[in-house]
mmCIF file with all atom_site columns, C-alpha atoms in Angstrom:
data_model
loop_
_atom_site.group_PDB
_atom_site.id
_atom_site.type_symbol
_atom_site.label_atom_id
_atom_site.label_alt_id
_atom_site.label_comp_id
_atom_site.label_asym_id
_atom_site.label_entity_id
_atom_site.label_seq_id
_atom_site.pdbx_PDB_ins_code
_atom_site.Cartn_x
_atom_site.Cartn_y
_atom_site.Cartn_z
_atom_site.occupancy
_atom_site.B_iso_or_equiv
_atom_site.pdbx_formal_charge
_atom_site.auth_seq_id
_atom_site.auth_comp_id
_atom_site.auth_asym_id
_atom_site.auth_atom_id
_atom_site.pdbx_PDB_model_num
ATOM 1   C CA . MET A 1 1   ? 17.898  -23.766 -48.126 1.00 0.00 ? 1   MET A CA 1
ATOM 2   C CA . ASN A 1 2   ? 20.871  -22.378 -45.808 1.00 0.00 ? 2   ASN A CA 1
ATOM 3   C CA . TRP A 1 3   ? 19.640  -18.997 -46.832 1.00 0.00 ? 3   TRP A CA 1
ATOM 4   C CA . VAL A 1 4   ? 15.920  -19.918 -45.253 1.00 0.00 ? 4   VAL A CA 1
ATOM 5   C CA . ILE A 1 5   ? 17.499  -21.310 -41.762 1.00 0.00 ? 5   ILE A CA 1
ATOM 6   C CA . LEU A 1 6   ? 19.966  -18.263 -41.688 1.00 0.00 ? 6   LEU A CA 1
ATOM 7   C CA . MET A 1 7   ? 17.107  -15.670 -42.036 1.00 0.00 ? 7   MET A CA 1
ATOM 8   C CA . LEU A 1 8   ? 15.021  -18.059 -39.301 1.00 0.00 ? 8   LEU A CA 1
ATOM 9   C CA . VAL A 1 9   ? 17.573  -17.548 -37.117 1.00 0.00 ? 9   VAL A CA 1
ATOM 10  C CA . ILE A 1 10  ? 17.974  -13.689 -37.725 1.00 0.00 ? 10  ILE A CA 1
ATOM 11  C CA . GLY A 1 11  ? 14.099  -13.158 -37.158 1.00 0.00 ? 11  GLY A CA 1
ATOM 12  C CA . GLY A 1 12  ? 13.928  -15.507 -34.166 1.00 0.00 ? 12  GLY A CA 1
ATOM 13  C CA . ALA A 1 13  ? 16.818  -13.348 -32.527 1.00 0.00 ? 13  ALA A CA 1
ATOM 14  C CA . LEU A 1 14  ? 15.350  -10.054 -33.697 1.00 0.00 ? 14  LEU A CA 1
ATOM 15  C CA . ALA A 1 15  ? 12.007  -11.339 -32.273 1.00 0.00 ? 15  ALA A CA 1
ATOM 16  C CA . LEU A 1 16  ? 13.616  -12.349 -28.847 1.00 0.00 ? 16  LEU A CA 1
ATOM 17  C CA . GLY A 1 17  ? 15.826  -9.016  -28.768 1.00 0.00 ? 17  GLY A CA 1
ATOM 18  C CA . ARG A 1 18  ? 12.087  -6.965  -29.049 1.00 0.00 ? 18  ARG A CA 1
ATOM 19  C CA . ILE A 1 19  ? 10.527  -9.372  -26.383 1.00 0.00 ? 19  ILE A CA 1
ATOM 20  C CA . ALA A 1 20  ? 13.898  -8.547  -23.839 1.00 0.00 ? 20  ALA A CA 1
ATOM 21  C CA . LEU A 1 21  ? 13.658  -4.672  -24.409 1.00 0.00 ? 21  LEU A CA 1
ATOM 22  C CA . SER A 1 22  ? 9.746   -4.972  -23.970 1.00 0.00 ? 22  SER A CA 1
ATOM 23  C CA . VAL A 1 23  ? 10.611  -6.813  -20.512 1.00 0.00 ? 23  VAL A CA 1
ATOM 24  C CA . ARG A 1 24  ? 13.191  -4.437  -19.548 1.00 0.00 ? 24  ARG A CA 1
ATOM 25  C CA . GLN A 1 25  ? 11.147  -1.336  -20.308 1.00 0.00 ? 25  GLN A CA 1
ATOM 26  C CA . LEU A 1 26  ? 8.036   -2.911  -18.179 1.00 0.00 ? 26  LEU A CA 1
ATOM 27  C CA . SER A 1 27  ? 10.251  -3.694  -15.158 1.00 0.00 ? 27  SER A CA 1
ATOM 28  C CA . LYS A 1 28  ? 11.592  -0.135  -15.154 1.00 0.00 ? 28  LYS A CA 1
ATOM 29  C CA . GLN A 1 29  ? 8.115   1.651   -15.008 1.00 0.00 ? 29  GLN A CA 1
ATOM 30  C CA . LYS A 1 30  ? 7.053   2.998   -11.685 1.00 0.00 ? 30  LYS A CA 1
ATOM 31  C CA . VAL A 1 31  ? 4.577   0.719   -9.635  1.00 0.00 ? 31  VAL A CA 1
ATOM 32  C CA . ASP A 1 32  ? 1.095   2.851   -9.695  1.00 0.00 ? 32  ASP A CA 1
ATOM 33  C CA . ASP A 1 33  ? -1.192  2.122   -6.920  1.00 0.00 ? 33  ASP A CA 1
ATOM 34  C CA . TRP A 1 34  ? -3.630  3.830   -4.733  1.00 0.00 ? 34  TRP A CA 1
ATOM 35  C CA . ASP A 1 35  ? -0.669  4.527   -1.874  1.00 0.00 ? 35  ASP A CA 1
ATOM 36  C CA . SER A 1 36  ? 1.915   6.155   -4.370  1.00 0.00 ? 36  SER A CA 1
ATOM 37  C CA . ARG A 1 37  ? -0.964  8.002   -5.855  1.00 0.00 ? 37  ARG A CA 1
ATOM 38  C CA . LEU A 1 38  ? -2.496  9.608   -2.547  1.00 0.00 ? 38  LEU A CA 1
ATOM 39  C CA . ILE A 1 39  ? 1.081   10.754  -1.403  1.00 0.00 ? 39  ILE A CA 1
ATOM 40  C CA . GLU A 1 40  ? 1.593   12.216  -4.699  1.00 0.00 ? 40  GLU A CA 1
ATOM 41  C CA . ARG A 1 41  ? -1.611  14.059  -4.664  1.00 0.00 ? 41  ARG A CA 1
ATOM 42  C CA . MET A 1 42  ? -0.931  15.295  -1.192  1.00 0.00 ? 42  MET A CA 1
ATOM 43  C CA . ARG A 1 43  ? 2.348   16.440  -2.297  1.00 0.00 ? 43  ARG A CA 1
ATOM 44  C CA . ARG A 1 44  ? 1.137   18.383  -4.954  1.00 0.00 ? 44  ARG A CA 1
ATOM 45  C CA . GLY A 1 45  ? -0.827  20.222  -2.766  1.00 0.00 ? 45  GLY A CA 1
ATOM 46  C CA . GLY A 1 46  ? 1.765   21.686  -0.663  1.00 0.00 ? 46  GLY A CA 1
ATOM 47  C CA . SER A 1 47  ? 2.813   18.784  1.623   1.00 0.00 ? 47  SER A CA 1
ATOM 48  C CA . ASP A 1 48  ? 6.057   18.746  3.169   1.00 0.00 ? 48  ASP A CA 1
ATOM 49  C CA . PRO A 1 49  ? 7.512   15.460  2.228   1.00 0.00 ? 49  PRO A CA 1
ATOM 50  C CA . PHE A 1 50  ? 10.127  15.464  5.493   1.00 0.00 ? 50  PHE A CA 1
ATOM 51  C CA . ALA A 1 51  ? 7.224   16.277  8.045   1.00 0.00 ? 51  ALA A CA 1
ATOM 52  C CA . ALA A 1 52  ? 5.320   13.821  10.130  1.00 0.00 ? 52  ALA A CA 1
ATOM 53  C CA . TYR A 1 53  ? 1.713   13.085  9.837   1.00 0.00 ? 53  TYR A CA 1
ATOM 54  C CA . ASP A 1 54  ? -0.659  12.107  11.688  1.00 0.00 ? 54  ASP A CA 1
ATOM 55  C CA . VAL A 1 55  ? -1.860  8.723   9.630   1.00 0.00 ? 55  VAL A CA 1
ATOM 56  C CA . ASP A 1 56  ? -5.081  6.915   10.572  1.00 0.00 ? 56  ASP A CA 1
ATOM 57  C CA . PHE A 1 57  ? -5.064  3.354   9.326   1.00 0.00 ? 57  PHE A CA 1
ATOM 58  C CA . PHE A 1 58  ? -8.698  1.440   9.325   1.00 0.00 ? 58  PHE A CA 1
ATOM 59  C CA . LEU A 1 59  ? -9.592  -2.247  9.719   1.00 0.00 ? 59  LEU A CA 1
ATOM 60  C CA . ALA A 1 60  ? -13.115 -3.521  9.755   1.00 0.00 ? 60  ALA A CA 1
ATOM 61  C CA . LEU A 1 61  ? -13.162 -6.481  11.928  1.00 0.00 ? 61  LEU A CA 1
ATOM 62  C CA . PRO A 1 62  ? -15.671 -9.135  12.622  1.00 0.00 ? 62  PRO A CA 1
ATOM 63  C CA . SER A 1 63  ? -16.169 -9.106  16.680  1.00 0.00 ? 63  SER A CA 1
ATOM 64  C CA . GLU A 1 64  ? -15.485 -7.090  19.436  1.00 0.00 ? 64  GLU A CA 1
ATOM 65  C CA . ALA A 1 65  ? -13.165 -9.828  20.832  1.00 0.00 ? 65  ALA A CA 1
ATOM 66  C CA . VAL A 1 66  ? -11.120 -9.619  17.683  1.00 0.00 ? 66  VAL A CA 1
ATOM 67  C CA . ALA A 1 67  ? -11.243 -5.874  17.585  1.00 0.00 ? 67  ALA A CA 1
ATOM 68  C CA . GLN A 1 68  ? -9.737  -5.598  21.110  1.00 0.00 ? 68  GLN A CA 1
ATOM 69  C CA . ARG A 1 69  ? -7.246  -8.208  20.323  1.00 0.00 ? 69  ARG A CA 1
ATOM 70  C CA . ILE A 1 70  ? -6.152  -6.360  17.226  1.00 0.00 ? 70  ILE A CA 1
ATOM 71  C CA . ALA A 1 71  ? -6.022  -2.886  19.057  1.00 0.00 ? 71  ALA A CA 1
ATOM 72  C CA . GLY A 1 72  ? -4.153  -3.984  21.944  1.00 0.00 ? 72  GLY A CA 1
ATOM 73  C CA . ARG A 1 73  ? -1.556  -5.649  19.540  1.00 0.00 ? 73  ARG A CA 1
ATOM 74  C CA . LEU A 1 74  ? -1.395  -2.196  17.801  1.00 0.00 ? 74  LEU A CA 1
ATOM 75  C CA . ALA A 1 75  ? -0.967  -0.423  20.882  1.00 0.00 ? 75  ALA A CA 1
ATOM 76  C CA . THR A 1 76  ? 2.179   -2.270  21.623  1.00 0.00 ? 76  THR A CA 1
ATOM 77  C CA . GLU A 1 77  ? 3.579   -1.416  18.354  1.00 0.00 ? 77  GLU A CA 1
ATOM 78  C CA . GLY A 1 78  ? 3.168   1.939   19.238  1.00 0.00 ? 78  GLY A CA 1
ATOM 79  C CA . PHE A 1 79  ? -0.076  3.101   17.273  1.00 0.00 ? 79  PHE A CA 1
ATOM 80  C CA . GLN A 1 80  ? -2.622  4.998   19.289  1.00 0.00 ? 80  GLN A CA 1
ATOM 81  C CA . VAL A 1 81  ? -6.056  3.059   18.667  1.00 0.00 ? 81  VAL A CA 1
ATOM 82  C CA . ASP A 1 82  ? -9.753  3.207   19.399  1.00 0.00 ? 82  ASP A CA 1
ATOM 83  C CA . ILE A 1 83  ? -12.859 0.764   18.437  1.00 0.00 ? 83  ILE A CA 1
ATOM 84  C CA . LYS A 1 84  ? -15.843 1.527   17.391  1.00 0.00 ? 84  LYS A CA 1
ATOM 85  C CA . PRO A 1 85  ? -19.164 -0.159  16.431  1.00 0.00 ? 85  PRO A CA 1
ATOM 86  C CA . VAL A 1 86  ? -20.593 -0.377  12.746  1.00 0.00 ? 86  VAL A CA 1
ATOM 87  C CA . ALA A 1 87  ? -24.424 -0.409  12.534  1.00 0.00 ? 87  ALA A CA 1
ATOM 88  C CA . ASP A 1 88  ? -24.442 -0.807  9.071   1.00 0.00 ? 88  ASP A CA 1
ATOM 89  C CA . SER A 1 89  ? -22.117 -4.053  8.575   1.00 0.00 ? 89  SER A CA 1
ATOM 90  C CA . ASP A 1 90  ? -23.087 -7.205  9.456   1.00 0.00 ? 90  ASP A CA 1
ATOM 91  C CA . ALA A 1 91  ? -19.986 -9.086  8.078   1.00 0.00 ? 91  ALA A CA 1
ATOM 92  C CA . HIS A 1 92  ? -17.473 -6.610  9.950   1.00 0.00 ? 92  HIS A CA 1
ATOM 93  C CA . PRO A 1 93  ? -19.475 -4.598  12.775  1.00 0.00 ? 93  PRO A CA 1
ATOM 94  C CA . PHE A 1 94  ? -16.555 -3.214  14.730  1.00 0.00 ? 94  PHE A CA 1
ATOM 95  C CA . SER A 1 95  ? -13.864 -0.886  13.282  1.00 0.00 ? 95  SER A CA 1
ATOM 96  C CA . VAL A 1 96  ? -10.069 -0.726  14.847  1.00 0.00 ? 96  VAL A CA 1
ATOM 97  C CA . HIS A 1 97  ? -8.745  2.847   14.074  1.00 0.00 ? 97  HIS A CA 1
ATOM 98  C CA . ALA A 1 98  ? -4.856  3.028   14.528  1.00 0.00 ? 98  ALA A CA 1
ATOM 99  C CA . MET A 1 99  ? -3.098  6.297   14.282  1.00 0.00 ? 99  MET A CA 1
ATOM 100 C CA . ARG A 1 100 ? 0.678   6.819   13.938  1.00 0.00 ? 100 ARG A CA 1
ATOM 101 C CA . SER A 1 101 ? 2.746   9.778   13.278  1.00 0.00 ? 101 SER A CA 1
ATOM 102 C CA . MET A 1 102 ? 5.152   9.228   10.109  1.00 0.00 ? 102 MET A CA 1
ATOM 103 C CA . GLN A 1 103 ? 6.248   10.726  7.428   1.00 0.00 ? 103 GLN A CA 1
ATOM 104 C CA . LEU A 1 104 ? 4.416   10.084  4.193   1.00 0.00 ? 104 LEU A CA 1
ATOM 105 C CA . THR A 1 105 ? 6.784   8.060   2.123   1.00 0.00 ? 105 THR A CA 1
ATOM 106 C CA . VAL A 1 106 ? 5.522   5.738   -0.367  1.00 0.00 ? 106 VAL A CA 1
ATOM 107 C CA . ASP A 1 107 ? 7.476   2.682   0.698   1.00 0.00 ? 107 ASP A CA 1
ATOM 108 C CA . GLY A 1 108 ? 6.614   3.466   4.553   1.00 0.00 ? 108 GLY A CA 1
ATOM 109 C CA . ILE A 1 109 ? 2.800   3.629   3.836   1.00 0.00 ? 109 ILE A CA 1
ATOM 110 C CA . ARG A 1 110 ? 3.413   0.480   1.749   1.00 0.00 ? 110 ARG A CA 1
ATOM 111 C CA . GLU A 1 111 ? 5.014   -1.568  4.767   1.00 0.00 ? 111 GLU A CA 1
ATOM 112 C CA . VAL A 1 112 ? 2.440   -0.456  7.332   1.00 0.00 ? 112 VAL A CA 1
ATOM 113 C CA . SER A 1 113 ? -0.637  -0.955  4.873   1.00 0.00 ? 113 SER A CA 1
ATOM 114 C CA . ALA A 1 114 ? 0.546   -4.732  4.175   1.00 0.00 ? 114 ALA A CA 1
ATOM 115 C CA . ARG A 1 115 ? 1.409   -5.531  7.734   1.00 0.00 ? 115 ARG A CA 1
ATOM 116 C CA . LEU A 1 116 ? -2.317  -4.225  8.418   1.00 0.00 ? 116 LEU A CA 1
ATOM 117 C CA . ARG A 1 117 ? -3.871  -5.738  5.331   1.00 0.00 ? 117 ARG A CA 1
ATOM 118 C CA . GLY A 1 118 ? -2.123  -9.059  6.708   1.00 0.00 ? 118 GLY A CA 1
ATOM 119 C CA . ILE A 1 119 ? -3.214  -8.372  10.081  1.00 0.00 ? 119 ILE A CA 1
ATOM 120 C CA . ALA A 1 120 ? -7.123  -8.114  8.657   1.00 0.00 ? 120 ALA A CA 1
ATOM 121 C CA . ALA A 1 121 ? -6.925  -11.260 6.606   1.00 0.00 ? 121 ALA A CA 1
ATOM 122 C CA . GLU A 1 122 ? -5.707  -13.433 9.566   1.00 0.00 ? 122 GLU A CA 1
ATOM 123 C CA . THR A 1 123 ? -8.696  -12.651 11.410  1.00 0.00 ? 123 THR A CA 1
ATOM 124 C CA . GLY A 1 124 ? -11.519 -12.508 8.517   1.00 0.00 ? 124 GLY A CA 1
ATOM 125 C CA . GLY A 1 125 ? -11.446 -8.733  8.645   1.00 0.00 ? 125 GLY A CA 1
ATOM 126 C CA . ARG A 1 126 ? -10.437 -6.570  5.855   1.00 0.00 ? 126 ARG A CA 1
ATOM 127 C CA . TYR A 1 127 ? -8.350  -3.247  5.959   1.00 0.00 ? 127 TYR A CA 1
ATOM 128 C CA . ASP A 1 128 ? -10.002 -0.373  4.611   1.00 0.00 ? 128 ASP A CA 1
ATOM 129 C CA . GLY A 1 129 ? -7.135  2.067   4.233   1.00 0.00 ? 129 GLY A CA 1
ATOM 130 C CA . TRP A 1 130 ? -5.668  5.236   5.567   1.00 0.00 ? 130 TRP A CA 1
ATOM 131 C CA . ALA A 1 131 ? -5.756  8.955   5.565   1.00 0.00 ? 131 ALA A CA 1
ATOM 132 C CA . ALA A 1 132 ? -3.670  11.764  6.692   1.00 0.00 ? 132 ALA A CA 1
ATOM 133 C CA . GLY A 1 133 ? -4.210  14.792  8.732   1.00 0.00 ? 133 GLY A CA 1
ATOM 134 C CA . LYS A 1 134 ? -2.188  17.604  9.565   1.00 0.00 ? 134 LYS A CA 1
ATOM 135 C CA . ALA A 1 135 ? 1.550   17.752  10.069  1.00 0.00 ? 135 ALA A CA 1
ATOM 136 C CA . SER A 1 136 ? 2.334   16.684  13.510  1.00 0.00 ? 136 SER A CA 1
ATOM 137 C CA . SER A 1 137 ? 4.686   18.432  15.888  1.00 0.00 ? 137 SER A CA 1
ATOM 138 C CA . VAL A 1 138 ? 6.149   14.969  16.434  1.00 0.00 ? 138 VAL A CA 1
ATOM 139 C CA . THR A 1 139 ? 8.984   13.498  13.841  1.00 0.00 ? 139 THR A CA 1
#
């Protein structure tokens, strides 16, 4: 009987050890998301990781009044903004385009994206992502 209990304890300890090892390996894996994949693709294409780029962020919003309010808010935060009507969208008929010159770092892009995603959610809008143009002369 003692041997059976000892074998069960050893088997349980091995199982727990294997689970702990698997969890540790999963936590060390790189986060794979759209922002990091796009930045990696741009770097592989020859983009300078130390240069500042004109990064365009896009929000789809439910009304012109909301778009004006968000555009004003983003302008005070250093974005260059413009508002355009979107003819083919009933739910989000206005688009705010916000541009900022910044380095293409995963953490930096994620931070701005999370902030804009939150602003869009607060106002019944939608964050539509970002795109980067050519490197700007501003650092």
